mmCIF file of C-alpha atoms in Angstrom:
data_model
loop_
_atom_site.group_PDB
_atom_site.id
_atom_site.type_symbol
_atom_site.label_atom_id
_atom_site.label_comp_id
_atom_site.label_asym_id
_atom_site.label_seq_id
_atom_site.Cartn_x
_atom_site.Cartn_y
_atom_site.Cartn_z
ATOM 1 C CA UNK A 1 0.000 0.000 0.000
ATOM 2 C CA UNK A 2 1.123 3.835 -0.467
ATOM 3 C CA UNK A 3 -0.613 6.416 1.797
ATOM 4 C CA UNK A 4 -4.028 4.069 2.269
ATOM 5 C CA UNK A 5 -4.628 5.519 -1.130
ATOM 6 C CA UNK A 6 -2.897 3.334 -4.156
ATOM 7 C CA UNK A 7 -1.854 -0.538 -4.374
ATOM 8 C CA UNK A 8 1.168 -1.318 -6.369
ATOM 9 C CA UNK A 9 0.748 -4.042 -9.343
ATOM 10 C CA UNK A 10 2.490 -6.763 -6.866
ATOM 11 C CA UNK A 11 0.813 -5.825 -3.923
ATOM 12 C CA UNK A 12 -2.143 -6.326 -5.604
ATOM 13 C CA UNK A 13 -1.067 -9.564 -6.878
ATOM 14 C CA UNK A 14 -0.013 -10.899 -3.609
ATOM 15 C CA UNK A 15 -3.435 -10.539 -2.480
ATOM 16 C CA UNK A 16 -5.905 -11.793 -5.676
ATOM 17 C CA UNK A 17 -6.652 -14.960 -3.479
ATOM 18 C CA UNK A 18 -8.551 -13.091 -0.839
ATOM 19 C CA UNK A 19 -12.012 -13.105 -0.694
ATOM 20 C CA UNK A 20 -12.738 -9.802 0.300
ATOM 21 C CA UNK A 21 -10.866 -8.415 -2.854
ATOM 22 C CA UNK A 22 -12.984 -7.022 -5.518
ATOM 23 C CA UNK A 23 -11.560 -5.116 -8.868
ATOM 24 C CA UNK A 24 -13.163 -3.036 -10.963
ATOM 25 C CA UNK A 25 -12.020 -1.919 -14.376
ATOM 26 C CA UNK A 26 -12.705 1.452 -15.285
ATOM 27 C CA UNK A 27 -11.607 2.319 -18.856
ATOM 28 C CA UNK A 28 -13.370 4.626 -20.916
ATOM 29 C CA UNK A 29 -12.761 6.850 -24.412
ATOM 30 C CA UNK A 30 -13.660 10.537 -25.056
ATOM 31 C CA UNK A 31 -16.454 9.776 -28.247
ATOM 32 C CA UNK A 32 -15.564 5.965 -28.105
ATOM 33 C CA UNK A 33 -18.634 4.542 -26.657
ATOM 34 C CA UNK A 34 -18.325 1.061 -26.204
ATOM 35 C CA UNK A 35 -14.559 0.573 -26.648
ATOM 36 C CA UNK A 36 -14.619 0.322 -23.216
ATOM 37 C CA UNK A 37 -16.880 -2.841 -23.252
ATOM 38 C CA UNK A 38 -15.076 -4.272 -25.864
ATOM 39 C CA UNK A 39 -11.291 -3.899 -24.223
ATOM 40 C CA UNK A 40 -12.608 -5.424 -21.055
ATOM 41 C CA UNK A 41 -13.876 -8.333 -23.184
ATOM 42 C CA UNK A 42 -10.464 -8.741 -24.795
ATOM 43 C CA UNK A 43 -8.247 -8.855 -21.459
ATOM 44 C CA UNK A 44 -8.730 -7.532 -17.985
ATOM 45 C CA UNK A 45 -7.389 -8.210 -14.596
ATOM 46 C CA UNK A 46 -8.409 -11.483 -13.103
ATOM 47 C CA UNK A 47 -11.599 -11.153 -11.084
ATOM 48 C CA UNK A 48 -12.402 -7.215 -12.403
ATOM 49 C CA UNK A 49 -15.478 -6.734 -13.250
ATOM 50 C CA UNK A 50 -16.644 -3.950 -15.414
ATOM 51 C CA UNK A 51 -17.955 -0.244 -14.251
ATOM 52 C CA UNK A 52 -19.123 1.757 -17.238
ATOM 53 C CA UNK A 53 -18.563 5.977 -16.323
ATOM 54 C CA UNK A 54 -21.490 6.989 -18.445
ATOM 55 C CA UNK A 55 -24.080 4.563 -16.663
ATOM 56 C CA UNK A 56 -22.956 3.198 -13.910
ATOM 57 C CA UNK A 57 -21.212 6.109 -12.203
ATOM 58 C CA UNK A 58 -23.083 8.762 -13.933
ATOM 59 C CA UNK A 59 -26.922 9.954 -13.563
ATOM 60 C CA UNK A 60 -29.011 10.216 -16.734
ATOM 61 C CA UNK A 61 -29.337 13.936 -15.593
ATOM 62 C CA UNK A 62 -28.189 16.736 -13.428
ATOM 63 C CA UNK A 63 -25.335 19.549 -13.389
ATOM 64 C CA UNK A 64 -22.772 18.268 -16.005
ATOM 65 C CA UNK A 65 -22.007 15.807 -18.666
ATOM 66 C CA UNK A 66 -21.345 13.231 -15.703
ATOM 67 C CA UNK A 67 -23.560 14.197 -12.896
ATOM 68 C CA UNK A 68 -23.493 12.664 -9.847
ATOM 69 C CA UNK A 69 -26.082 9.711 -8.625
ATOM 70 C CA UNK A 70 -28.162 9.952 -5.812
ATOM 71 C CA UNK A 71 -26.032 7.948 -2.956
ATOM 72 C CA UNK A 72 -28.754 5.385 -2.349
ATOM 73 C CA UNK A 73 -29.413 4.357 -6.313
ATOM 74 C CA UNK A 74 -25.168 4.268 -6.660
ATOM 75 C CA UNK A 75 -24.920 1.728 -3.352
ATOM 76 C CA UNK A 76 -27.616 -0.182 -4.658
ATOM 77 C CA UNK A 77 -26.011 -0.428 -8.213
ATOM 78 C CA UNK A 78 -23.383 -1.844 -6.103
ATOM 79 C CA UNK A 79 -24.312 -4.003 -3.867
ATOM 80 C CA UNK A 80 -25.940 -5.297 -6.813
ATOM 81 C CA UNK A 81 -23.203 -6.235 -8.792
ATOM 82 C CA UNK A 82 -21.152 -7.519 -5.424
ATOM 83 C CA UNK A 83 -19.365 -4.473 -3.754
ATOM 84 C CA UNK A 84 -20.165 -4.385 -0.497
ATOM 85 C CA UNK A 85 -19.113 -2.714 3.196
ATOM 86 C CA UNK A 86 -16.633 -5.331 4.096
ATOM 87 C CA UNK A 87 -14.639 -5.242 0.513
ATOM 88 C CA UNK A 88 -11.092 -3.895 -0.558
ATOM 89 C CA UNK A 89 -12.356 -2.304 -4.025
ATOM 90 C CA UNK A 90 -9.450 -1.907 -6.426
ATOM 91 C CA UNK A 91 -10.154 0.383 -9.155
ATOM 92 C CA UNK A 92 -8.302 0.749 -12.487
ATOM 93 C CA UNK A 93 -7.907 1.954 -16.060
ATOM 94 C CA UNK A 94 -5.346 2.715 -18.927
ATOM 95 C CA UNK A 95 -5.140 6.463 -18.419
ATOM 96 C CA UNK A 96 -2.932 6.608 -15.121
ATOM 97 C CA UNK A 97 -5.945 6.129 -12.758
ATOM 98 C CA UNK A 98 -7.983 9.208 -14.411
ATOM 99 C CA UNK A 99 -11.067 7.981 -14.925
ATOM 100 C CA UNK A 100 -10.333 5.056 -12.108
ATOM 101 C CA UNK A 101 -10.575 8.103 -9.840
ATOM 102 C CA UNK A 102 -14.248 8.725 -10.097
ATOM 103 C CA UNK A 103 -14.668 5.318 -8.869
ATOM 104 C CA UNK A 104 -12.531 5.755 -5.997
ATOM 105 C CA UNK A 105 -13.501 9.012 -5.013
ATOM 106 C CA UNK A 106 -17.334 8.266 -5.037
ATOM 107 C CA UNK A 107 -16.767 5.170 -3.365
ATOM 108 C CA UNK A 108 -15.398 7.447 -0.495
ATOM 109 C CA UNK A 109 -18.590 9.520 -0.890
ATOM 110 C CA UNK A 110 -20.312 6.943 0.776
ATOM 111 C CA UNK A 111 -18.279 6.331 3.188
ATOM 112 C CA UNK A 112 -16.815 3.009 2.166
ATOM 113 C CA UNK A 113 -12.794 3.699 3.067
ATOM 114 C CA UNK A 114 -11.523 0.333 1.557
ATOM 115 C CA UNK A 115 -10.953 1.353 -1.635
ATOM 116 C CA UNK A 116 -7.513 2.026 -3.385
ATOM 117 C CA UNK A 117 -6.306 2.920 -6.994
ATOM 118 C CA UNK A 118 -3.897 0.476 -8.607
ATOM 119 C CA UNK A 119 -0.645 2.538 -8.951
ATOM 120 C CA UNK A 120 0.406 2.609 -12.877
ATOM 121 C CA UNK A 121 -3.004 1.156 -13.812
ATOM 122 C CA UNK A 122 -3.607 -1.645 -16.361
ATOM 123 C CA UNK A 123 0.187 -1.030 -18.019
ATOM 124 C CA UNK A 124 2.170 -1.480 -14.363
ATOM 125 C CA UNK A 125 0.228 -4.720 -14.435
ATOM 126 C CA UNK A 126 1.039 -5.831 -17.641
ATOM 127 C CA UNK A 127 4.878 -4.386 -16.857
ATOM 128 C CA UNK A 128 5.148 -6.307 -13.544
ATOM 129 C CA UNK A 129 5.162 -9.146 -16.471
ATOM 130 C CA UNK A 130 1.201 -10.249 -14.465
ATOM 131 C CA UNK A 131 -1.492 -12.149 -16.680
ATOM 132 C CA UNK A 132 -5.081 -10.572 -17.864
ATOM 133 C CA UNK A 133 -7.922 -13.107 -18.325
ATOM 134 C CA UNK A 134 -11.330 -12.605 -20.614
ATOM 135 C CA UNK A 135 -13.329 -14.581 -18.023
ATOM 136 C CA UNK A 136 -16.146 -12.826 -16.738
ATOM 137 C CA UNK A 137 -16.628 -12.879 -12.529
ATOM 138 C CA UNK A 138 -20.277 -12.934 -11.085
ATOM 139 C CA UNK A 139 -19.924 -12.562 -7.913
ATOM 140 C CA UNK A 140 -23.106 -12.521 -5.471
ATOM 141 C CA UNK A 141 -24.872 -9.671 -4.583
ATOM 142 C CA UNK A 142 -23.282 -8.128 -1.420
ATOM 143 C CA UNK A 143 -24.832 -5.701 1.531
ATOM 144 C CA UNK A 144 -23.544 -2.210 0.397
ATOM 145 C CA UNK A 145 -24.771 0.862 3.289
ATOM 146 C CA UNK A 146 -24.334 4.684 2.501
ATOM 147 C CA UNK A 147 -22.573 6.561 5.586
ATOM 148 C CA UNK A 148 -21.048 9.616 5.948
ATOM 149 C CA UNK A 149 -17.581 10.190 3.741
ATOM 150 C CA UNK A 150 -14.463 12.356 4.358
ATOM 151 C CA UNK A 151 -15.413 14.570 0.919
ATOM 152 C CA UNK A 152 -16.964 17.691 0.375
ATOM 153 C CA UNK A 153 -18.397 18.605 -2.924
ATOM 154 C CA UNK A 154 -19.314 22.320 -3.981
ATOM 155 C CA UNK A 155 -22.508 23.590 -6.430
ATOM 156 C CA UNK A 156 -21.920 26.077 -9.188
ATOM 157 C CA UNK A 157 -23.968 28.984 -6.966
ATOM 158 C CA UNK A 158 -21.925 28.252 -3.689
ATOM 159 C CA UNK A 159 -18.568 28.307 -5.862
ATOM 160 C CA UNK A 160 -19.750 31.501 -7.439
ATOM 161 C CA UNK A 161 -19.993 32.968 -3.802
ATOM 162 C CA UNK A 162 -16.720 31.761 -2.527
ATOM 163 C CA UNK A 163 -14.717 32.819 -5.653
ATOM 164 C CA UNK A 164 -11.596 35.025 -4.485
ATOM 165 C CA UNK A 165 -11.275 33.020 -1.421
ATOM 166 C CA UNK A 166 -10.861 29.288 -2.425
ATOM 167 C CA UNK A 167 -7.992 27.812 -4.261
ATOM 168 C CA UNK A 168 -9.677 26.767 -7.244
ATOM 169 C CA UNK A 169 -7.967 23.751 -9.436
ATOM 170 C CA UNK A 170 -8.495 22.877 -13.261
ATOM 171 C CA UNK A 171 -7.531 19.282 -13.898
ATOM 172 C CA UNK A 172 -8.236 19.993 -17.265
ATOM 173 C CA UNK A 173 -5.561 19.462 -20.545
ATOM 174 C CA UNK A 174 -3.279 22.979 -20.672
ATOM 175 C CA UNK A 175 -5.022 24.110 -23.990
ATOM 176 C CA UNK A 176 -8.547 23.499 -22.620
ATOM 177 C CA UNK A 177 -8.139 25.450 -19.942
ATOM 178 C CA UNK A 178 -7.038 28.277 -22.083
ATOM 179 C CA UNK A 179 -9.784 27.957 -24.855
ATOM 180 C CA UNK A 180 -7.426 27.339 -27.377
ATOM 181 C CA UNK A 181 -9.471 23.812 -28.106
ATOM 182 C CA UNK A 182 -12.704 22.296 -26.583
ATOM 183 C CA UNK A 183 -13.205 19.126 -28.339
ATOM 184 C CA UNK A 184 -16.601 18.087 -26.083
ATOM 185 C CA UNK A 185 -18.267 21.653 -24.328
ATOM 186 C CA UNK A 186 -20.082 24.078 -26.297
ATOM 187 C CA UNK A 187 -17.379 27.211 -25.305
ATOM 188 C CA UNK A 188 -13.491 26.951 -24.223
ATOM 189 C CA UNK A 189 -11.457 28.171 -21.093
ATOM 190 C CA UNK A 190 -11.771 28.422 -17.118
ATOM 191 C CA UNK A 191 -13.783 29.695 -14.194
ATOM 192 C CA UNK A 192 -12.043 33.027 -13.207
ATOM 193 C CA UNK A 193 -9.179 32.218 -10.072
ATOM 194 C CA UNK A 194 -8.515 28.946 -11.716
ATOM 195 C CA UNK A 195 -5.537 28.081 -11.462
ATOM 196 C CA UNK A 196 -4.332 24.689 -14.162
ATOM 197 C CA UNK A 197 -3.288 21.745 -12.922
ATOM 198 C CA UNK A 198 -2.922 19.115 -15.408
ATOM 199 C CA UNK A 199 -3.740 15.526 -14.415
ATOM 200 C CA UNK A 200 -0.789 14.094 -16.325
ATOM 201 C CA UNK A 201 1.113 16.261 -14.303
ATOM 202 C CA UNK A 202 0.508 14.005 -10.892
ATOM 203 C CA UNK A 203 1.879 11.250 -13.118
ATOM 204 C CA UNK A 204 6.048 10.203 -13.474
ATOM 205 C CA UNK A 205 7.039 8.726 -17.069
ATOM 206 C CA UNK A 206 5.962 5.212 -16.005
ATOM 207 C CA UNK A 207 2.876 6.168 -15.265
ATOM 208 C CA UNK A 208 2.752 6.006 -11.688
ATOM 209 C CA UNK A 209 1.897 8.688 -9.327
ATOM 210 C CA UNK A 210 4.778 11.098 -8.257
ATOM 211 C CA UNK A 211 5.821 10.482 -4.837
ATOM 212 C CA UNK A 212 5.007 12.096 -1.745
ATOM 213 C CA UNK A 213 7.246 15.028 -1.717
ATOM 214 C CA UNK A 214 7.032 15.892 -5.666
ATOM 215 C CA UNK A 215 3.584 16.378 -5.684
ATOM 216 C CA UNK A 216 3.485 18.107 -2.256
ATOM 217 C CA UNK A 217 5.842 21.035 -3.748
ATOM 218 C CA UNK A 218 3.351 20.424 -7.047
ATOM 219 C CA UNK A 219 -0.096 21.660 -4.957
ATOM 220 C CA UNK A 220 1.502 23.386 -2.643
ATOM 221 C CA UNK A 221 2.971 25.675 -5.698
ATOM 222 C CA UNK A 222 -0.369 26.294 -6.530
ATOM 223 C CA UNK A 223 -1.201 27.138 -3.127
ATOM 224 C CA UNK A 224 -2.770 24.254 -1.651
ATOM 225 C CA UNK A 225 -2.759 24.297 2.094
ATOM 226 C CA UNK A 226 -4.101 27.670 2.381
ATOM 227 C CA UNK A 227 -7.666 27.633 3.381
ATOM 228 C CA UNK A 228 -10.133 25.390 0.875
ATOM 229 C CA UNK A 229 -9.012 24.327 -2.274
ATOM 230 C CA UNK A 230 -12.001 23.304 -5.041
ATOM 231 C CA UNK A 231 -11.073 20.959 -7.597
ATOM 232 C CA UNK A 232 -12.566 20.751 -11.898
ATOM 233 C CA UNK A 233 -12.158 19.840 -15.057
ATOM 234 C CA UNK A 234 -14.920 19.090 -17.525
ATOM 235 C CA UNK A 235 -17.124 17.041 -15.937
ATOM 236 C CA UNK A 236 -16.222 16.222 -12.512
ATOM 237 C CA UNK A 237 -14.452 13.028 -13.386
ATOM 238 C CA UNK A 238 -10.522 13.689 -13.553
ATOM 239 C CA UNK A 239 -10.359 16.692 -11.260
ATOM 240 C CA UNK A 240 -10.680 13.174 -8.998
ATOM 241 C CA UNK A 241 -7.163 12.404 -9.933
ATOM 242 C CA UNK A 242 -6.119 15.862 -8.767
ATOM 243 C CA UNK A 243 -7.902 15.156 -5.776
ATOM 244 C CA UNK A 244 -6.277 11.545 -5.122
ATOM 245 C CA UNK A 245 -2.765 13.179 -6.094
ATOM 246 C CA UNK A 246 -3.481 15.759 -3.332
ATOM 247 C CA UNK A 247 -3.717 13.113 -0.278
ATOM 248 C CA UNK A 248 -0.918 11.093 -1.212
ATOM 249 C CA UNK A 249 0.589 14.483 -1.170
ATOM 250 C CA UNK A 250 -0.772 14.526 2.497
ATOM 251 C CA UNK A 251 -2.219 18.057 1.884
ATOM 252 C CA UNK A 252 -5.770 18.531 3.123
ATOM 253 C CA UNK A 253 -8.740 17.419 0.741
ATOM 254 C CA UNK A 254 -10.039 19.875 -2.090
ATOM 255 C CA UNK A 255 -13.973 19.941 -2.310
ATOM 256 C CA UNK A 256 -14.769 18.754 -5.714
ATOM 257 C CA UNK A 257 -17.000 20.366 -8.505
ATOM 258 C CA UNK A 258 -19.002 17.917 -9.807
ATOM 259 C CA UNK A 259 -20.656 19.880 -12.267
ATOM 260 C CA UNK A 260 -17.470 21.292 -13.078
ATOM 261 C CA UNK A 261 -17.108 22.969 -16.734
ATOM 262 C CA UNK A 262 -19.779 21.501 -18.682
ATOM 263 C CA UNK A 263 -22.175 22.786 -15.712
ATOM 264 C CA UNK A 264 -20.161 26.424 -15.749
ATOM 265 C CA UNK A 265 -19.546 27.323 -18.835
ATOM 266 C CA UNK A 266 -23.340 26.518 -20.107
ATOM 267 C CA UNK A 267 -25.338 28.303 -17.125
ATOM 268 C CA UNK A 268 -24.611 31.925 -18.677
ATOM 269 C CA UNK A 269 -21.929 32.747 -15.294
ATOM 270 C CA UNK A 270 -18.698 34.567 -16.428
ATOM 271 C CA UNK A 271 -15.643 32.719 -17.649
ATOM 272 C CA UNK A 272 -12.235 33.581 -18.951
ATOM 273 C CA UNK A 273 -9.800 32.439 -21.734
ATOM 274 C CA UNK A 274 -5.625 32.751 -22.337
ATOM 275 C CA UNK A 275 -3.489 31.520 -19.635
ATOM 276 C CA UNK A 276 -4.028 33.925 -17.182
ATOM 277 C CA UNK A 277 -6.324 32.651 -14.064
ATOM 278 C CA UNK A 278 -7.460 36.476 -13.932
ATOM 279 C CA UNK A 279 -9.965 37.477 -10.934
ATOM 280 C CA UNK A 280 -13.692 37.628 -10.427
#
């Protein structure tokens, strides 16, 4: 373990015999729908079952592309498919944990605190030289309870309000945040105060995270540490990483934006373009 936050590839391998493990793969595609589906069905970690971002973690509407479920309806999709209080939930992808970090950071949402992100994701797996199977699991359905979490999450009024006195984070790509391209969102750039930090940026050239002290000097660069911090990016799924990047940093938690940009930039509230984080 590292922090009570990530597994490693052979930690997690030491432990795929115990029954209380459970592993979820969490790929997904910008505009692929369904690759997803179909890469799980070609290879996957043994025992991972499948948790789709668009309808599994994702209500059919709200705030955002990817708006949050109600607590109850996400447990019970759970407990359903055989996550439940007294698991270790492993989450994954092929993106560095990106989209693996929704997963995890809902889970915590509900209060469930054994969950972890594998470290490296589906590539320190296949690195560590470790076997992916096509078989499908089915486990039974398990007893999954919603309880109070350690996060904080933040509307697009509330955030308007506090604006000038937060840290505000976008986890979004460098030219996204600027305006200079928005491939998915009808308009381009940032919330004014925001400040970029890159996902890819909590991630070394092997595609683990950073360690400790790197991405402490990261966050803390961006001021992090002084008073609340509020984490984006374009639909409240990666500014998760940012998030997850920030504890194993052992800074305090950031209150996420789950509405994020696609909520902002569409509800007629002022925004901002160029590099400049500019002020309210």
């Amino acid at each position: 373990m590292l922090d009570g936050y990530l597994i490693s590839a052979t930690a997690l391998a030491g432990r795929l015999d115990d029954p209380r493990l459970r592993l979820v793969d969490v790929r997904w595609y910008l505009g692929e729908p369904g690759r997803n589906r179909a890469q799980y069905a070609a290879g996957h970690l043994p025992g991972a079952s499948l948790l789709d971002l668009d309808t599994d973690l994702s209500a059919p509407s709200g705030p955002g592309r990817h708006p949050l479920p109600d607590p109850a309806d996400f447990a019970a999709l759970l407990a359903e498919r055989g996550f439940g209080d007294d698991h270790v939930i492993v989450a994954y992808d092929d993106a560095g944990g990106v989209y693996a970090a929704r997963l995890w950071w809902m889970l915590r949402w509900i209060g469930h605190s054994g969950v972890r992100l594998l470290d490296g994701g589906l590539q320190a797996w296949q690195a560590a030289g470790l076997p992916l199977t096509s078989e499908v699991p089915h486990p039974d359905p398990a007893a999954t309870t919603v309880r109070p979490g350690p996060v904080r999450v933040i509307d697009r009024a509330a955030l308007w309000a506090r604006l000038g006195s937060v840290v505000l984070l976008d986890a979004r790509q460098p030219d996204r945040y600027t305006g200079e391209r928005e491939p998915v969102d009808p308009a381009g750039g940032h919330i004014p105060t925001a400040r970029n930090a890159p996902t890819g940026e909590n991630l070394g050239p092997d595609g683990r995270f950073l360690p400790p002290e790197e991405l402490a000097r990261r966050y803390r660069s961006l001021g992090v540490g002084r008073g609340d911090t509020v984490a984006y990016c374009g639909s409240g799924v990666t500014a998760c990483h940012d998030i997850a990047a920030i504890l194993v940093a052992g800074l305090p938690e950031p209150i996420l934006y789950p509405g994020s940009w696609s909520d902002w930039c569409t509800s007629g509230f002022p925004y901002l373009t160029g590099p400049d984080p500019g002020t309210i």
